[in-house]
C-alpha cells in the first residue's frame, strides 16, 4: 500500500510502498477514505515534539482518519467488513486512571496514530490496534467526516468545559478560525446564547467565521484586538476566551481581554509559554484551563451532531500524492476549513 511517511525531521514526506499490516487479536485494518491534515502534524514533522514524543522514523503521519473496515483480528466483535468507521485517536491502555475514567486521550502511556510509535492515516490503510477505538458512522461519508475525529472533537471538549458560564450577556473570544475554530464557533452557537467574537488574520477567514455563525469578527492583521474587544463589549471585556492557536501573543492578548472571573481555555499548541500576571489573576479570579483532544464518548456526540445535520463540515480534498501541497497551504493559512487527503 502507499503511505506518506516522515523519514527525517524537517524533510518533506515521502510516498512509500509499504506492506499491508495484518490485524491480529482486537486489531482492525481500516481502508482510509479521508485523512485530515492538522497543524499538529506540522509541529511533529518539524521535530518540535521529538523530546516529548520520541519516535523511531520512518513513520506514517496522520491522526484524523475515517474509512471502511477491511480486515479484522480474531477477537473483534460487533464489526463487519465494509462498515463505515471513524477512528478515535486516543489509543489508551484501557487500565490507567485516565482510561478508566473514560479519557483515553489522557492515558498515562499515550499512543496516538501518526504522532507516537504507531503509523497514522496518511495512507491507503491504517492499522488500528483495537476495535475499541472505532465508531460506526453509518449514513455519513467517511471522506468528509474524517476531520471530526480531531478538528471537530477538540473544540467540542473545550466548549463543553465552559458552556455553563455562557449566558446571553456574555462574550466569548475565539482565537483562530482554521480547522478547529470553525467547529468552536458552531458549538458555542449550538450550546449557548453567548456573543462570539472571532479573531482571524485574513479576509477569507473572516468570511468563514461569519458563515459559521460568529457574531463579530476582528482581523488582527489590520486591527488592535484589545481595542476592538473594548468597543464590541462596551468596555465590559470577555467572559471566556478559547484559544485554538495558543501562541504566546494570542494568549497574552486573550488574558488582557478577560473581565472579572474570566476563563481562558488553552487548546492550540503554537507557543511555548506566556506570562500570567499574578496580581490581576488573583484580584480578578481568572481561571486558566487546558483542554486536550476529546474522549471516545465525546467523539460519538460530535458524530451524532453530524448525523443530525447540525454541523457544517468545510473540507478541501487533496490526493495523497499532493500531501506536500496540502501541508504548504495549511502552513500559509490558505485553507478554509480542513484539508483532507484522499488516498
Ligand atoms: Zn490534530
Ligand atoms: Zn491508559
Coordinates of C-alpha atoms and ligand atoms in Angstrom, one line a residue:
X1 CA 0.0 0.0 0.0
X2 CA 1.0 3.6 -0.4
X3 CA 1.8 5.7 2.7
X4 CA 3.1 9.2 3.2
X5 CA 6.0 8.8 5.7
X6 CA 8.3 11.0 7.5
X7 CA 11.9 9.8 7.2
X8 CA 13.7 12.7 8.7
X9 CA 12.5 15.8 10.7
X10 CA 12.3 18.9 8.7
X11 CA 12.1 17.0 5.4
X12 CA 9.1 16.5 3.1
X13 CA 7.1 13.4 3.5
X14 CA 7.8 10.6 1.0
X15 CA 5.2 8.4 -0.6
X16 CA 6.4 4.9 0.0
X17 CA 5.2 1.5 -1.0
X18 CA 4.9 -0.5 2.3
X19 CA 3.5 -3.9 3.4
X20 CA -0.2 -4.1 4.2
X21 CA -0.5 -4.6 8.0
X22 CA -2.1 -7.8 9.1
X23 CA -4.6 -7.3 12.0
X24 CA -4.5 -9.9 14.9
X25 CA -6.5 -10.2 18.1
X26 CA -8.5 -7.0 18.6
X27 CA -6.7 -5.2 15.7
X28 CA -8.6 -3.9 12.7
X29 CA -7.3 -2.8 9.3
X30 CA -9.3 0.2 8.0
X31 CA -9.3 1.3 4.4
X32 CA -8.7 5.0 4.6
X33 CA -11.3 7.2 2.8
X34 CA -10.1 10.5 4.2
X35 CA -7.2 11.7 6.5
X36 CA -7.3 15.3 7.8
X37 CA -4.2 17.4 7.8
X38 CA -3.6 19.1 11.2
X39 CA -1.2 21.7 12.5
X40 CA 0.0 19.1 15.0
X41 CA 1.3 17.1 12.0
X42 CA 3.5 20.1 11.1
X43 CA 4.8 20.5 14.6
X44 CA 5.6 16.8 14.6
X45 CA 7.3 16.9 11.2
X46 CA 9.5 19.8 12.2
X47 CA 10.7 17.7 15.2
X48 CA 9.3 20.2 17.7
X49 CA 7.9 17.3 19.8
X50 CA 10.8 14.8 19.3
X51 CA 11.8 15.0 23.0
X52 CA 8.2 14.9 24.4
X53 CA 7.1 12.2 22.0
X54 CA 10.1 10.3 20.9
X55 CA 9.5 8.0 17.9
X56 CA 11.5 5.9 15.5
X57 CA 11.3 7.1 11.9
X58 CA 10.1 6.5 9.3
X59 CA 6.5 6.9 10.4
X60 CA 3.3 7.4 8.6
X61 CA 1.7 10.7 9.7
X62 CA -2.0 11.5 10.3
X63 CA -4.3 11.3 13.3
X64 CA -7.7 12.3 11.8
X65 CA -8.9 9.2 10.0
X66 CA -12.1 7.7 8.7
X67 CA -12.8 4.8 6.3
X68 CA -14.2 1.3 6.0
X69 CA -13.3 -1.9 7.9
X70 CA -11.2 -4.0 5.6
X71 CA -9.9 -6.9 7.8
X72 CA -10.3 -7.9 11.5
X73 CA -8.3 -9.9 14.0
X74 CA -9.9 -13.0 15.5
X75 CA -11.1 -11.2 18.8
X76 CA -13.0 -8.4 17.1
X77 CA -16.7 -8.2 17.9
X78 CA -19.6 -6.2 16.6
X79 CA -17.9 -5.0 13.4
X80 CA -18.1 -6.4 9.8
X81 CA -16.1 -5.9 6.7
X82 CA -17.3 -2.8 4.9
X83 CA -18.6 -0.9 8.0
X84 CA -18.0 2.9 7.7
X85 CA -16.0 3.9 10.7
X86 CA -14.3 7.0 12.3
X87 CA -11.0 6.3 14.1
X88 CA -10.8 7.6 17.6
X89 CA -7.2 8.7 18.0
X90 CA -6.5 8.5 21.8
X91 CA -5.3 4.9 21.8
X92 CA -5.2 4.4 25.6
X93 CA -4.0 1.4 27.6
X94 CA -7.6 1.0 29.0
X95 CA -6.4 0.3 32.6
X96 CA -4.8 3.5 33.9
X97 CA -6.9 6.0 36.0
X98 CA -7.5 8.4 33.0
X99 CA -8.6 5.5 30.8
X100 CA -10.8 4.0 33.5
X101 CA -12.4 7.5 33.8
X102 CA -13.2 7.4 30.1
X103 CA -10.5 9.9 29.0
X104 CA -8.2 7.6 26.9
X105 CA -6.7 10.6 25.2
X106 CA -5.1 11.4 28.6
X107 CA -3.7 7.9 29.1
X108 CA -0.5 7.8 31.2
X109 CA 1.1 5.7 28.4
X110 CA -0.4 7.5 25.4
X111 CA -0.4 6.2 21.8
X112 CA -1.7 8.4 19.1
X113 CA -1.6 7.4 15.4
X114 CA 0.9 9.3 13.4
X115 CA 2.3 11.1 16.4
X116 CA 3.7 8.3 18.6
X117 CA 5.0 4.9 17.6
X118 CA 2.0 3.9 15.6
X119 CA 1.6 4.6 11.9
X120 CA -1.2 7.1 11.1
X121 CA -3.8 7.7 8.4
X122 CA -1.8 9.3 5.5
X123 CA -2.0 6.0 3.7
X124 CA -4.3 3.7 1.9
X125 CA -4.9 1.7 5.0
X126 CA -4.4 2.2 8.8
X127 CA -3.9 -0.5 11.4
X128 CA -6.0 0.3 14.5
X129 CA -4.8 -1.7 17.5
X130 CA -8.3 -2.3 18.8
X131 CA -11.9 -2.1 17.7
X132 CA -12.5 -0.2 20.9
X133 CA -11.1 2.8 19.0
X134 CA -13.7 2.7 16.2
X135 CA -17.0 4.4 15.9
X136 CA -19.5 3.3 13.3
X137 CA -20.7 6.2 11.2
X138 CA -23.5 4.6 9.0
X139 CA -25.1 7.2 6.9
X140 CA -22.1 9.6 6.9
X141 CA -19.4 9.7 4.2
X142 CA -16.1 8.8 5.8
X143 CA -14.0 11.1 3.5
X144 CA -15.9 14.1 4.7
X145 CA -16.2 13.4 8.4
X146 CA -12.5 12.4 9.0
X147 CA -11.8 15.9 10.4
X148 CA -14.4 15.4 13.1
X149 CA -12.1 13.0 14.8
X150 CA -9.8 15.9 15.9
X151 CA -10.7 19.3 14.3
X152 CA -14.3 18.6 15.3
X153 CA -13.7 16.8 18.5
X154 CA -11.1 19.0 20.2
X155 CA -13.1 22.2 20.3
X156 CA -16.2 20.2 21.4
X157 CA -14.5 19.2 24.6
X158 CA -13.2 22.8 25.1
X159 CA -16.6 24.3 24.6
X160 CA -18.2 21.7 26.9
X161 CA -15.8 22.8 29.7
X162 CA -17.2 26.4 29.7
X163 CA -20.8 26.2 28.3
X164 CA -22.3 26.6 31.8
X165 CA -20.7 30.0 32.0
X166 CA -22.2 31.4 28.8
X167 CA -25.5 33.3 29.4
X168 CA -26.9 35.9 26.9
X169 CA -24.9 38.8 28.4
X170 CA -21.6 37.1 27.9
X171 CA -18.9 37.5 25.2
X172 CA -16.7 34.6 24.1
X173 CA -13.4 35.4 22.3
X174 CA -12.1 32.8 19.9
X175 CA -8.6 32.9 18.5
X176 CA -8.2 31.2 15.2
X177 CA -10.7 30.1 12.6
X178 CA -8.8 27.2 11.0
X179 CA -9.8 23.6 11.1
X180 CA -10.7 23.7 14.8
X181 CA -12.1 27.2 15.1
X182 CA -14.9 26.5 12.5
X183 CA -16.3 24.0 14.9
X184 CA -15.7 26.0 18.1
X185 CA -18.0 28.8 16.7
X186 CA -20.7 26.3 15.8
X187 CA -20.7 24.6 19.2
X188 CA -20.7 27.9 21.0
X189 CA -23.8 28.9 19.0
X190 CA -25.4 25.5 19.3
X191 CA -25.0 25.2 23.1
X192 CA -25.3 28.8 24.3
X193 CA -26.6 32.3 23.6
X194 CA -23.2 33.9 24.1
X195 CA -21.9 36.5 21.7
X196 CA -19.0 35.1 19.7
X197 CA -16.1 37.3 18.7
X198 CA -13.7 35.5 16.3
X199 CA -10.1 36.7 15.8
X200 CA -8.7 36.0 12.3
X201 CA -5.8 37.0 10.2
X202 CA -7.3 37.2 6.7
X203 CA -10.5 38.3 4.8
X204 CA -11.1 34.7 3.8
X205 CA -11.1 33.5 7.4
X206 CA -13.3 36.5 8.4
X207 CA -15.9 35.4 5.8
X208 CA -15.6 31.8 7.0
X209 CA -16.1 32.8 10.7
X210 CA -19.3 34.7 9.7
X211 CA -20.5 31.7 7.7
X212 CA -20.0 29.5 10.8
X213 CA -22.1 31.9 12.9
X214 CA -19.7 34.3 14.6
X215 CA -21.4 37.5 15.7
X216 CA -18.3 39.6 15.5
X217 CA -15.0 39.2 13.7
X218 CA -11.7 41.0 14.3
X219 CA -8.9 40.9 11.7
X220 CA -5.8 41.0 13.9
X221 CA -3.6 42.0 10.9
X222 CA -5.5 45.3 10.4
X223 CA -7.0 46.0 13.9
X224 CA -5.9 46.1 17.5
X225 CA -7.7 43.2 19.2
X226 CA -7.8 44.7 22.7
X227 CA -9.2 48.0 21.4
X228 CA -11.8 46.2 19.2
X229 CA -12.9 44.0 22.1
X230 CA -13.4 47.0 24.3
X231 CA -15.6 48.6 21.6
X232 CA -17.7 45.5 21.0
X233 CA -18.2 44.7 24.7
X234 CA -18.7 48.4 25.8
X235 CA -15.6 48.0 27.9
X236 CA -17.0 45.0 29.8
X237 CA -14.4 42.5 28.5
X238 CA -14.6 38.9 27.7
X239 CA -16.1 36.2 29.9
X240 CA -14.4 33.3 28.1
X241 CA -11.6 33.1 25.7
X242 CA -10.9 29.9 23.7
X243 CA -7.6 29.9 22.1
X244 CA -7.1 27.2 19.4
X245 CA -3.9 28.9 18.3
X246 CA -2.2 29.5 21.7
X247 CA 0.8 31.4 20.5
X248 CA 2.5 33.5 23.3
X249 CA 0.9 36.5 21.6
X250 CA -2.7 35.3 21.4
X251 CA -2.6 34.1 25.0
X252 CA -1.3 37.3 26.3
X253 CA -3.9 39.3 24.3
X254 CA -6.6 37.0 25.4
X255 CA -5.7 37.4 29.1
X256 CA -5.7 41.2 28.6
X257 CA -9.3 41.0 27.4
X258 CA -10.7 38.9 30.3
X259 CA -13.2 40.6 32.6
X260 CA -13.5 39.6 36.3
X261 CA -13.9 35.9 36.8
X262 CA -13.0 35.4 33.2
X263 CA -11.8 32.0 31.9
X264 CA -9.1 31.2 29.4
X265 CA -9.2 27.8 27.7
X266 CA -5.9 26.8 26.1
X267 CA -6.4 24.4 23.2
X268 CA -3.8 25.2 20.5
X269 CA -0.1 24.3 20.7
X270 CA 1.6 27.1 18.8
X271 CA 3.6 28.8 21.5
X272 CA 5.6 27.6 24.5
X273 CA 4.8 29.8 27.4
X274 CA 3.3 33.1 28.4
X275 CA 3.3 35.5 31.3
X276 CA 0.4 35.3 33.7
X277 CA 0.1 38.5 35.8
X278 CA -0.2 37.3 39.4
X279 CA -1.9 40.4 40.9
X280 CA -4.6 40.6 38.2
X281 CA -5.2 36.9 38.2
X282 CA -5.9 36.9 41.9
X283 CA -7.8 40.1 42.1
X284 CA -10.0 39.1 39.2
X285 CA -10.2 35.4 40.0
X286 CA -9.1 34.4 36.5
X287 CA -9.3 30.8 35.5
X288 CA -6.9 29.2 33.0
X289 CA -7.6 25.7 31.8
X290 CA -6.1 23.3 29.3
X291 CA -8.2 21.0 27.1
X292 CA -6.7 18.0 25.3
X293 CA -8.4 16.5 22.2
X294 CA -11.7 14.7 23.3
X295 CA -12.7 11.3 24.6
X296 CA -14.4 8.4 22.8
X297 CA -17.9 9.3 24.0
X298 CA -17.4 13.0 23.0
X299 CA -16.5 11.7 19.5
X300 CA -19.7 9.8 19.3
X301 CA -21.6 13.0 20.4
X302 CA -19.9 15.0 17.6
X303 CA -20.7 12.3 15.1
X304 CA -24.4 12.4 16.3
X305 CA -24.4 16.2 15.6
X306 CA -23.2 15.5 12.1
X307 CA -25.9 12.8 11.6
X308 CA -28.5 15.3 12.8
X309 CA -27.2 17.7 10.1
X310 CA -26.3 20.3 12.8
X311 CA -22.7 20.7 11.7
X312 CA -21.2 22.4 8.7
X313 CA -18.0 20.5 7.8
X314 CA -15.8 22.6 5.4
X315 CA -13.3 20.3 3.7
X316 CA -10.8 20.7 0.9
X317 CA -9.9 17.4 -0.7
X318 CA -6.3 16.6 -1.9
X319 CA -4.8 13.4 -3.4
X320 CA -2.4 11.6 -1.1
X321 CA 0.3 12.3 -3.6
X322 CA -0.4 16.1 -3.1
X323 CA 0.3 15.9 0.6
X324 CA 3.2 18.4 0.3
X325 CA 0.8 20.9 -1.3
X326 CA -1.8 20.4 1.4
X327 CA 0.8 21.0 4.1
X328 CA 2.2 24.1 2.4
X329 CA -1.3 25.6 2.0
X330 CA -2.1 24.8 5.7
X331 CA 1.1 26.5 6.9
X332 CA 0.5 29.6 4.8
X333 CA -3.1 29.9 6.1
X334 CA -4.7 29.3 2.7
X335 CA -7.0 26.5 3.7
X336 CA -10.6 27.4 4.7
X337 CA -11.8 24.5 6.8
X338 CA -9.8 21.3 6.8
X339 CA -7.5 19.8 4.1
X340 CA -8.4 16.1 3.8
X341 CA -6.1 13.6 1.9
X342 CA -8.0 11.1 -0.2
X343 CA -5.8 8.0 -0.8
Ligands
LIG1 ZN1 -4.7 17.4 15.3
LIG2 ZN1 -4.4 4.5 30.0

